[in-house]
Amino acid sequence: MDWILETRDICHSYGAMPILRGVSIAIPAERITAIVGPPGCGKSTLVDLICGYARPDSGDILFEGRSIAGLLPTQIAAAGLVRTFEQGNLYDQLTVADHLILSARNSDVSSDQPYQQWRKDSQIMKEGLRILATVGLTSAPLNTRVGTLSPWQRKRLDLALVLLEPRSLVFWEEPMQGLSEEHVERIRGRIARLRELEKTVVLTTADECHATRLADQVIDLSAVGGRTNESIGTTQISEPEYR
């Protein structure tokens, strides 16, 4: 088995409260992996550490065989690892087309390159339209502002951006959060297509049932060093949010 990502004995605390205690996991390449566990067990904290938004107290993180522990998020993204957030990497003021171009260009909204130049790239837009059809997002015109999309449409746009993502590994946090049961089943079918495209995707979710049906590998974080239901108890940790 080829492992694209490994964590080795990762420990991390917020103040005096331990969150991760010796977490060691391995993520296979070109597969769908789900990291599950109850709210507060440390899923977002682990992703923060892997993606460079925080530093582990101890342990190591290997991406494609190279240590990335302590690198900046921009350095880790440049190496080929990117994340979406629970609310998605979406900007309400931008259009669907803007998001497709930004993703395909492997850029961000702080770029100095004007959007109009990107929009002239017919190859990007052709691929973007194909991906939108794949995820079932054909009802929203390309000039639709993302802020006007429904939660279900936003999830489908999230999935389209994952499909367009050129980097090696994508973390997708809570892909089914806020959806109705009908839409959960529909997005589940769309996510399953990532396997056919040989994408390496790591889902983080509290919904173990859906994760089991989706993923090639399911990792219960509470069983490998994350906080358990008993340790969470009535004490809630306010983990930092990044948008």
XYZ file of N, CA and C in Angstrom:
729
model
N 0.841 -1.197 0.000
C 0.000 0.000 0.000
C 0.876 1.247 0.000
N 0.574 2.194 -0.896
C 1.302 3.461 -0.941
C 0.599 4.477 -0.054
N 1.323 4.979 0.948
C 0.760 5.985 1.848
C 1.178 7.368 1.378
N 0.213 8.227 1.103
C 0.522 9.593 0.693
C 0.711 10.506 1.895
N 0.073 10.142 3.028
C 0.143 10.974 4.232
C 0.218 10.086 5.462
N 1.106 10.443 6.390
C 1.201 9.726 7.665
C 1.360 10.729 8.802
N 0.711 10.442 9.914
C 1.015 11.168 11.149
C 1.622 10.168 12.119
N 2.633 10.603 12.838
C 3.353 9.708 13.742
C 3.371 10.273 15.154
N 2.574 9.646 16.013
C 2.564 9.966 17.444
C 2.324 11.456 17.691
N 1.306 11.997 17.016
C 0.990 13.422 17.146
C 0.291 13.700 18.474
N 0.805 14.681 19.209
C 0.181 15.144 20.456
C -0.065 16.646 20.354
N -1.212 17.060 20.895
C -1.526 18.488 20.879
C -2.517 18.804 21.983
N -2.314 19.945 22.621
C -3.192 20.383 23.712
C -3.579 21.831 23.495
N -4.738 22.195 24.049
C -5.128 23.592 24.172
C -5.005 23.951 25.639
N -3.985 24.706 25.969
C -3.728 24.986 27.376
C -3.397 23.693 28.100
N -4.117 23.424 29.187
C -3.889 22.203 29.960
C -4.759 21.048 29.485
N -5.560 21.271 28.452
C -6.485 20.237 27.989
C -5.901 19.480 26.799
N -5.535 18.204 26.969
C -5.024 17.424 25.842
C -6.141 17.102 24.853
N -5.860 17.278 23.583
C -6.840 16.983 22.538
C -6.434 15.731 21.767
N -5.187 15.684 21.332
C -4.669 14.534 20.594
C -3.526 13.921 21.380
N -3.597 12.606 21.563
C -2.603 11.900 22.366
C -1.997 10.767 21.550
N -0.900 11.048 20.900
C -0.196 10.001 20.165
C -0.947 9.478 18.963
N -1.489 10.370 18.138
C -2.275 9.959 16.971
C -1.347 9.564 15.824
N -1.463 8.321 15.393
C -0.709 7.816 14.245
C -1.696 7.232 13.241
N -1.780 7.843 12.067
C -2.664 7.346 11.021
C -1.905 7.331 9.707
N -2.422 6.583 8.730
C -1.823 6.522 7.399
C -2.939 6.608 6.362
N -2.758 7.479 5.380
C -3.755 7.719 4.344
C -3.245 7.145 3.025
N -3.986 6.209 2.405
C -3.547 5.645 1.128
C -3.807 6.602 -0.029
N -2.959 6.530 -1.037
C -3.115 7.374 -2.218
C -4.274 6.885 -3.073
N -4.935 7.839 -3.746
C -5.995 7.567 -4.716
C -7.139 6.767 -4.115
N -7.452 7.072 -2.868
C -8.572 6.431 -2.176
C -9.354 7.495 -1.425
N -10.540 7.110 -0.960
C -11.340 7.973 -0.095
C -11.214 7.455 1.328
N -10.728 8.298 2.213
C -10.598 7.967 3.632
C -11.514 8.887 4.421
N -12.156 8.349 5.438
C -12.989 9.159 6.329
C -12.405 9.119 7.734
N -12.246 10.285 8.338
C -11.865 10.387 9.746
C -13.121 10.760 10.513
N -13.548 9.871 11.408
C -14.815 10.065 12.106
C -14.573 10.209 13.603
N -15.606 10.649 14.283
C -15.544 10.807 15.730
C -16.547 11.857 16.158
N -16.939 11.850 17.429
C -17.940 12.805 17.903
C -17.408 14.229 17.874
N -18.301 15.224 17.846
C -17.852 16.616 17.934
C -16.979 16.825 19.168
N -15.841 17.473 18.977
C -14.937 17.720 20.094
C -13.840 16.699 20.256
N -13.823 15.658 19.397
C -12.800 14.613 19.561
C -11.449 15.036 18.992
N -11.425 16.102 18.189
C -10.146 16.582 17.674
C -9.967 16.483 16.172
N -11.043 16.227 15.430
C -10.912 16.085 13.976
C -10.377 17.363 13.323
N -11.017 18.485 13.642
C -10.566 19.752 13.048
C -9.164 20.119 13.520
N -8.864 19.802 14.775
C -7.515 20.065 15.289
C -6.476 19.280 14.502
N -6.752 18.010 14.226
C -5.816 17.188 13.465
C -5.604 17.764 12.069
N -6.689 18.179 11.418
C -6.560 18.764 10.084
C -5.791 20.084 10.148
N -6.053 20.884 11.189
C -5.290 22.125 11.378
C -3.792 21.842 11.433
N -3.410 20.809 12.185
C -1.994 20.466 12.335
C -1.403 19.991 11.012
N -2.139 19.140 10.316
C -1.645 18.601 9.050
C -1.475 19.707 8.014
N -2.416 20.653 7.999
C -2.410 21.702 6.974
C -1.622 22.941 7.377
N -1.014 22.922 8.557
C -0.119 23.998 8.943
C -0.751 25.171 9.657
N -2.030 25.053 10.040
C -2.686 26.149 10.756
C -2.346 26.138 12.246
N -1.744 25.079 12.705
C -1.238 24.985 14.077
C -0.069 24.010 14.052
N 0.740 24.037 15.113
C 1.894 23.140 15.184
C 1.666 22.099 16.267
N 2.006 20.847 15.984
C 1.855 19.817 17.016
C 2.830 20.046 18.163
N 2.405 19.647 19.366
C 3.316 19.723 20.510
C 4.470 18.742 20.343
N 4.162 17.596 19.743
C 5.192 16.589 19.473
C 4.685 15.671 18.372
N 5.591 14.876 17.822
C 5.235 13.972 16.734
C 5.613 14.550 15.381
N 5.326 13.795 14.329
C 5.717 14.204 12.985
C 4.580 13.940 12.008
N 4.601 14.691 10.906
C 3.625 14.551 9.831
C 4.398 14.413 8.531
N 4.152 13.344 7.797
C 4.853 13.086 6.544
C 3.870 13.154 5.384
N 4.198 13.950 4.379
C 3.400 14.032 3.157
C 4.285 13.642 1.989
N 3.898 12.558 1.320
C 4.701 11.997 0.233
C 6.133 11.743 0.687
N 6.258 11.253 1.929
C 7.546 10.856 2.473
C 8.385 11.968 3.065
N 7.878 13.211 3.035
C 8.650 14.352 3.535
C 7.943 14.982 4.724
N 8.706 15.337 5.747
C 8.111 15.953 6.925
C 7.595 17.350 6.589
N 6.333 17.606 6.981
C 5.750 18.933 6.771
C 5.350 19.571 8.098
N 5.655 18.917 9.208
C 5.294 19.461 10.520
C 5.972 20.810 10.717
N 5.190 21.823 11.039
C 5.746 23.142 11.286
C 5.823 24.047 10.075
N 5.530 23.521 8.871
C 5.529 24.378 7.688
C 4.306 25.289 7.691
N 4.382 26.382 6.958
C 3.258 27.293 6.826
C 2.185 26.693 5.921
N 0.914 27.101 6.087
C -0.148 26.588 5.216
C 0.145 26.794 3.734
N 0.726 27.933 3.373
C 1.039 28.183 1.966
C 2.098 27.215 1.446
N 3.048 26.868 2.296
C 4.085 25.912 1.890
C 3.499 24.516 1.718
N 2.588 24.150 2.611
C 1.966 22.829 2.537
C 1.056 22.742 1.321
N 0.303 23.808 1.047
C -0.548 23.827 -0.140
C 0.291 23.724 -1.405
N 1.420 24.422 -1.434
C 2.304 24.363 -2.595
C 2.877 22.964 -2.787
N 3.028 22.224 -1.676
C 3.542 20.855 -1.759
C 2.505 19.892 -2.314
N 1.212 20.291 -2.269
C 0.183 19.450 -2.865
C -0.932 19.020 -1.950
N -1.113 19.681 -0.814
C -2.153 19.298 0.143
C -3.019 20.516 0.437
N -4.330 20.353 0.314
C -5.240 21.481 0.493
C -6.460 21.013 1.272
N -7.195 21.969 1.860
C -8.389 21.628 2.629
C -9.552 22.515 2.206
N -10.759 21.982 2.424
C -11.943 22.825 2.440
C -12.374 22.917 3.893
N -13.164 23.933 4.221
C -13.646 24.096 5.585
C -15.103 23.673 5.661
N -15.620 23.565 6.905
C -16.995 23.124 7.087
C -17.968 23.987 6.297
N -17.698 25.275 6.209
C -18.567 26.177 5.463
C -18.129 26.324 4.006
N -17.117 25.559 3.615
C -16.658 25.612 2.240
C -15.686 26.758 1.985
N -14.839 26.572 0.978
C -13.923 27.645 0.565
C -14.626 28.515 -0.468
N -15.766 29.053 -0.106
C -16.593 29.793 -1.044
C -16.702 31.249 -0.615
N -16.772 32.112 -1.606
C -16.847 33.547 -1.364
C -18.166 34.060 -1.936
N -19.026 34.531 -1.052
C -20.383 34.895 -1.445
C -20.422 35.935 -2.554
N -19.455 36.834 -2.583
C -19.496 37.932 -3.544
C -19.001 37.525 -4.927
N -18.373 36.348 -5.038
C -17.873 35.877 -6.330
C -18.898 34.971 -6.998
N -18.747 34.794 -8.296
C -19.678 33.965 -9.055
C -19.196 32.518 -9.120
N -20.060 31.658 -9.647
C -19.680 30.260 -9.872
C -18.468 30.199 -10.798
N -18.477 30.995 -11.858
C -17.351 31.009 -12.802
C -16.059 31.444 -12.126
N -16.139 32.461 -11.265
C -14.949 32.909 -10.542
C -14.320 31.759 -9.768
N -15.151 30.978 -9.082
C -14.635 29.880 -8.262
C -13.990 28.796 -9.117
N -14.594 28.493 -10.262
C -14.002 27.497 -11.148
C -12.630 27.953 -11.629
N -12.523 29.210 -11.997
C -11.261 29.742 -12.513
C -10.199 29.759 -11.424
N -10.573 30.209 -10.237
C -9.616 30.259 -9.134
C -9.095 28.872 -8.805
N -9.989 27.889 -8.788
C -9.576 26.524 -8.458
C -8.685 25.951 -9.552
N -9.091 26.124 -10.799
C -8.322 25.566 -11.911
C -6.957 26.219 -12.033
N -6.865 27.472 -11.650
C -5.597 28.188 -11.720
C -4.745 27.980 -10.478
N -5.277 27.191 -9.537
C -4.512 26.908 -8.321
C -4.074 28.213 -7.661
N -5.064 29.138 -7.522
C -4.763 30.454 -6.999
C -5.710 30.770 -5.867
N -5.796 32.070 -5.489
C -6.719 32.499 -4.463
C -7.154 33.932 -4.746
N -8.091 34.419 -3.904
C -8.683 35.723 -4.184
C -7.712 36.868 -3.959
N -6.548 36.608 -3.406
C -5.589 37.685 -3.190
C -4.674 37.896 -4.391
N -4.855 37.065 -5.419
C -3.986 37.177 -6.587
C -4.155 38.533 -7.270
N -3.059 39.045 -7.825
C -3.103 40.314 -8.535
C -3.508 40.148 -9.992
N -3.563 38.900 -10.465
C -3.900 38.683 -11.867
C -5.394 38.910 -12.076
N -5.799 39.725 -13.043
C -7.216 40.063 -13.206
C -8.045 38.870 -13.652
N -9.273 38.835 -13.152
C -10.182 37.738 -13.490
C -10.466 37.682 -14.989
N -10.559 38.855 -15.635
C -10.955 38.868 -17.035
C -9.997 38.061 -17.903
N -8.725 38.079 -17.578
C -7.752 37.310 -18.344
C -8.024 35.820 -18.193
N -8.390 35.402 -16.972
C -8.672 33.994 -16.727
C -9.931 33.549 -17.468
N -10.926 34.452 -17.527
C -12.192 34.068 -18.149
C -12.037 33.789 -19.644
N -10.974 34.337 -20.239
C -10.734 34.111 -21.660
C -10.177 32.720 -21.924
N -9.808 32.033 -20.888
C -9.229 30.699 -21.066
C -10.362 29.705 -21.288
N -10.644 29.414 -22.534
C -11.790 28.561 -22.863
C -11.610 27.133 -22.374
N -10.378 26.688 -22.266
C -10.140 25.322 -21.819
C -10.562 25.143 -20.367
N -10.259 26.135 -19.540
C -10.663 26.069 -18.138
C -12.175 26.029 -18.027
N -12.848 26.910 -18.759
C -14.295 26.978 -18.659
C -14.956 25.721 -19.211
N -14.374 25.145 -20.255
C -14.928 23.917 -20.812
C -14.855 22.787 -19.791
N -13.699 22.671 -19.129
C -13.548 21.647 -18.097
C -14.464 21.942 -16.917
N -14.582 23.225 -16.560
C -15.462 23.595 -15.461
C -16.903 23.229 -15.728
N -17.370 23.465 -16.943
C -18.747 23.113 -17.299
C -18.953 21.608 -17.245
N -17.942 20.859 -17.672
C -18.052 19.396 -17.612
C -18.161 18.924 -16.170
N -17.356 19.521 -15.287
C -17.388 19.146 -13.878
C -18.717 19.529 -13.244
N -19.238 20.702 -13.577
C -20.537 21.111 -13.033
C -21.625 20.127 -13.445
N -21.567 19.651 -14.684
C -22.542 18.654 -15.124
C -22.359 17.348 -14.368
N -21.107 16.991 -14.092
C -20.826 15.755 -13.357
C -21.435 15.782 -11.966
N -21.367 16.937 -11.295
C -21.883 17.033 -9.924
C -23.348 17.444 -9.889
N -23.948 17.660 -11.064
C -25.366 17.995 -11.104
C -25.680 19.442 -10.807
N -24.724 20.335 -11.035
C -24.955 21.759 -10.774
C -25.066 22.487 -12.112
N -26.157 22.232 -12.803
C -26.387 22.886 -14.088
C -27.498 23.921 -14.010
N -28.180 23.986 -12.867
C -29.301 24.921 -12.728
C -28.834 26.336 -12.420
N -27.599 26.488 -11.935
C -27.079 27.810 -11.586
C -26.191 28.328 -12.714
N -26.554 29.444 -13.355
C -25.703 30.011 -14.408
C -24.317 30.360 -13.873
N -23.348 30.404 -14.767
C -21.974 30.680 -14.354
C -21.822 32.049 -13.701
N -22.695 32.990 -14.055
C -22.583 34.334 -13.480
C -23.374 34.489 -12.184
N -23.876 33.374 -11.639
C -24.611 33.415 -10.374
C -23.649 33.671 -9.221
N -23.978 34.627 -8.373
C -23.160 34.865 -7.177
C -23.394 33.741 -6.177
N -22.305 33.249 -5.608
C -22.382 32.091 -4.715
C -23.250 32.380 -3.497
N -23.310 33.628 -3.070
C -24.130 33.980 -1.921
C -25.605 33.719 -2.112
N -26.039 33.543 -3.362
C -27.454 33.284 -3.637
C -27.767 31.796 -3.781
N -26.760 30.933 -3.719
C -26.978 29.496 -3.878
C -27.580 28.889 -2.619
N -28.358 27.817 -2.801
C -28.903 27.067 -1.670
C -27.799 26.229 -1.036
N -27.993 25.738 0.219
C -26.982 24.865 0.835
C -26.638 23.665 -0.039
N -27.629 23.077 -0.680
C -27.397 21.910 -1.539
C -26.548 22.298 -2.745
N -26.832 23.444 -3.346
C -26.034 23.893 -4.484
C -24.604 24.225 -4.069
N -24.439 24.793 -2.889
C -23.094 25.119 -2.400
C -22.270 23.852 -2.192
N -22.898 22.790 -1.667
C -22.181 21.526 -1.488
C -21.747 20.964 -2.833
N -22.609 21.083 -3.835
C -22.240 20.581 -5.152
C -21.109 21.407 -5.768
N -21.136 22.707 -5.533
C -20.017 23.529 -6.007
C -18.740 23.160 -5.268
N -18.842 22.910 -3.962
C -17.689 22.422 -3.198
C -17.101 21.179 -3.854
N -17.983 20.236 -4.213
C -17.533 18.990 -4.826
C -16.889 19.260 -6.186
N -17.458 20.172 -6.958
C -16.867 20.517 -8.253
C -15.454 21.057 -8.081
N -15.246 21.875 -7.053
C -13.915 22.435 -6.817
C -12.933 21.358 -6.384
N -13.419 20.357 -5.631
C -12.568 19.220 -5.270
C -12.140 18.476 -6.532
N -13.080 18.281 -7.461
C -12.765 17.568 -8.695
C -11.775 18.346 -9.565
N -11.866 19.667 -9.523
C -10.956 20.496 -10.311
C -9.591 20.669 -9.660
N -9.516 20.398 -8.353
C -8.295 20.648 -7.586
C -7.119 19.853 -8.145
N -6.059 20.542 -8.573
C -4.926 19.843 -9.165
C -3.974 19.228 -8.153
N -4.140 19.552 -6.883
C -3.164 19.090 -5.898
C -3.412 17.644 -5.485
N -2.447 17.064 -4.780
C -2.397 15.621 -4.569
C -3.434 15.100 -3.592
N -3.741 15.878 -2.552
C -4.631 15.395 -1.496
C -5.536 16.532 -1.040
N -6.815 16.212 -0.889
C -7.793 17.215 -0.474
C -8.493 16.747 0.795
N -8.480 17.583 1.831
C -9.298 17.367 3.023
C -10.633 18.077 2.810
N -11.718 17.338 3.025
C -13.056 17.920 2.858
C -13.807 17.731 4.165
N -14.037 18.831 4.876
C -14.641 18.761 6.205
C -16.163 18.822 6.137
N -16.805 17.862 6.802
C -18.262 17.784 6.943
C -18.984 18.035 5.616
N -18.757 17.175 4.617
C -19.364 17.411 3.299
C -20.882 17.298 3.287
N -21.463 16.637 4.284
C -22.916 16.441 4.283
C -23.630 17.254 5.351
N -22.888 18.119 6.023
C -23.478 18.922 7.085
C -24.496 19.910 6.525
N -25.665 19.991 7.181
C -26.688 20.954 6.798
C -27.573 20.530 5.648
N -27.414 19.300 5.157
C -28.226 18.826 4.045
C -29.376 17.965 4.541
N -30.469 17.951 3.781
C -31.578 17.049 4.078
C -31.158 15.622 3.766
N -31.916 14.655 4.259
C -31.583 13.251 4.017
C -31.570 12.941 2.525
N -32.501 13.528 1.800
C -32.543 13.316 0.350
C -31.267 13.819 -0.310
N -30.841 14.999 0.087
C -29.640 15.572 -0.510
C -28.377 14.860 -0.039
N -28.387 14.327 1.185
C -27.255 13.536 1.667
C -27.041 12.331 0.763
N -28.126 11.644 0.415
C -28.012 10.474 -0.451
C -27.490 10.868 -1.825
N -27.914 12.007 -2.307
C -27.483 12.449 -3.632
C -26.009 12.859 -3.629
N -25.588 13.583 -2.607
C -24.179 13.987 -2.554
C -23.287 12.782 -2.296
N -23.813 11.783 -1.590
C -23.048 10.562 -1.336
C -22.697 9.872 -2.653
N -23.669 9.830 -3.559
C -23.410 9.231 -4.860
C -22.379 10.005 -5.656
N -22.424 11.338 -5.525
C -21.450 12.163 -6.235
C -20.046 11.968 -5.664
N -19.944 11.897 -4.345
C -18.637 11.709 -3.713
C -18.024 10.380 -4.130
N -18.867 9.355 -4.260
C -18.369 8.035 -4.643
C -17.652 8.075 -5.992
N -18.007 9.029 -6.826
C -17.371 9.133 -8.138
C -15.914 9.569 -8.044
N -15.537 10.159 -6.908
C -14.142 10.568 -6.742
C -13.210 9.370 -6.838
N -13.689 8.226 -6.399
C -12.879 7.009 -6.450
C -12.544 6.650 -7.898
N -13.519 6.802 -8.784
C -13.299 6.493 -10.191
C -12.257 7.425 -10.809
N -12.175 8.640 -10.286
C -11.240 9.626 -10.812
C -9.868 9.546 -10.150
N -9.680 8.546 -9.271
C -8.407 8.304 -8.587
C -7.947 9.513 -7.784
N -8.899 10.197 -7.162
C -8.589 11.315 -6.285
C -8.272 10.794 -4.887
N -7.336 11.443 -4.209
C -7.080 11.158 -2.803
C -7.827 12.201 -1.988
N -8.879 11.754 -1.312
C -9.737 12.664 -0.554
C -9.888 12.130 0.861
N -9.774 13.025 1.838
C -10.006 12.673 3.238
C -11.206 13.469 3.721
N -12.263 12.757 4.089
C -13.463 13.380 4.637
C -13.369 13.371 6.151
N -13.776 14.444 6.801
C -13.907 14.429 8.258
C -15.368 14.660 8.588
N -15.921 13.806 9.430
C -17.343 13.877 9.727
C -17.654 13.194 11.048
N -18.735 13.624 11.674
C -19.225 12.957 12.880
C -20.193 11.842 12.529
N -20.557 11.729 11.247
C -21.551 10.748 10.800
C -20.858 9.469 10.344
N -20.651 8.556 11.278
C -19.933 7.321 10.970
C -20.705 6.442 10.002
N -22.028 6.475 10.080
C -22.853 5.633 9.212
C -22.618 5.971 7.746
N -22.728 7.240 7.398
C -22.516 7.635 6.011
C -21.057 7.456 5.607
N -20.132 7.702 6.526
C -18.711 7.544 6.218
C -18.393 6.101 5.848
N -18.972 5.166 6.578
C -18.731 3.749 6.323
C -19.197 3.356 4.931
N -20.281 3.963 4.482
C -20.822 3.639 3.165
C -20.045 4.310 2.039
N -19.301 5.341 2.368
C -18.600 6.119 1.349
C -17.143 5.739 1.157
N -16.450 5.506 2.263
C -14.988 5.503 2.236
C -14.394 4.114 2.037
N -13.178 4.089 1.474
C -12.403 2.855 1.401
C -11.797 2.527 2.758
N -11.530 3.546 3.550
C -10.940 3.378 4.878
C -11.613 4.361 5.829
N -12.006 3.881 7.013
C -12.605 4.735 8.036
C -11.717 4.695 9.272
N -11.312 5.873 9.738
C -10.472 5.985 10.930
C -11.287 6.638 12.034
N -11.493 5.921 13.129
C -12.182 6.479 14.294
C -11.141 7.193 15.145
N -11.159 8.520 15.117
C -10.116 9.279 15.800
C -10.117 9.024 17.298
N -11.288 8.789 17.878
C -11.362 8.519 19.317
C -10.616 7.250 19.694
N -10.468 6.336 18.733
C -9.812 5.061 19.011
C -8.305 5.112 18.798
N -7.796 6.204 18.204
C -6.360 6.260 17.903
C -5.679 7.465 18.542
N -6.300 8.021 19.583
C -5.630 9.092 20.313
C -6.393 10.389 20.406
N -7.566 10.470 19.744
C -8.402 11.655 19.891
C -9.212 11.567 21.171
N -9.947 12.630 21.481
C -10.757 12.630 22.692
C -11.942 11.682 22.520
N -12.237 10.910 23.541
C -13.366 9.989 23.532
C -14.600 10.688 24.080
N -15.755 10.030 23.947
C -16.981 10.585 24.516
C -16.823 10.840 26.003
N -16.119 9.923 26.672
C -15.945 10.062 28.117
C -15.054 11.255 28.452
N -13.988 11.451 27.674
C -13.080 12.559 27.975
C -13.669 13.897 27.563
N -14.549 13.884 26.554
C -15.211 15.123 26.158
C -16.165 15.559 27.256
N -16.997 14.604 27.712
C -17.917 14.872 28.814
C -18.715 16.134 28.585
N -18.775 16.981 29.580
C -19.510 18.243 29.465
C -18.580 19.413 29.202
N -17.281 19.125 29.069
C -16.307 20.191 28.819
C -16.121 20.360 27.320
N -16.408 21.527 26.823
C -16.258 21.809 25.406
C -15.054 22.715 25.189
N -14.257 22.375 24.208
C -13.082 23.171 23.874
C -13.429 24.067 22.689
N -13.137 25.323 22.803
C -13.366 26.246 21.696
C -12.147 26.210 20.788
N -12.214 25.340 19.778
C -11.098 25.226 18.852
C -11.121 26.411 17.894
N -9.952 26.898 17.483
C -9.921 28.049 16.578
C -10.551 27.713 15.244
N -11.266 28.677 14.663
C -11.867 28.503 13.358
C -11.098 29.341 12.349
N -10.948 28.806 11.144
C -10.222 29.502 10.092
C -11.127 29.593 8.891
N -11.308 30.776 8.386
C -12.191 30.991 7.247
C -11.417 31.677 6.127
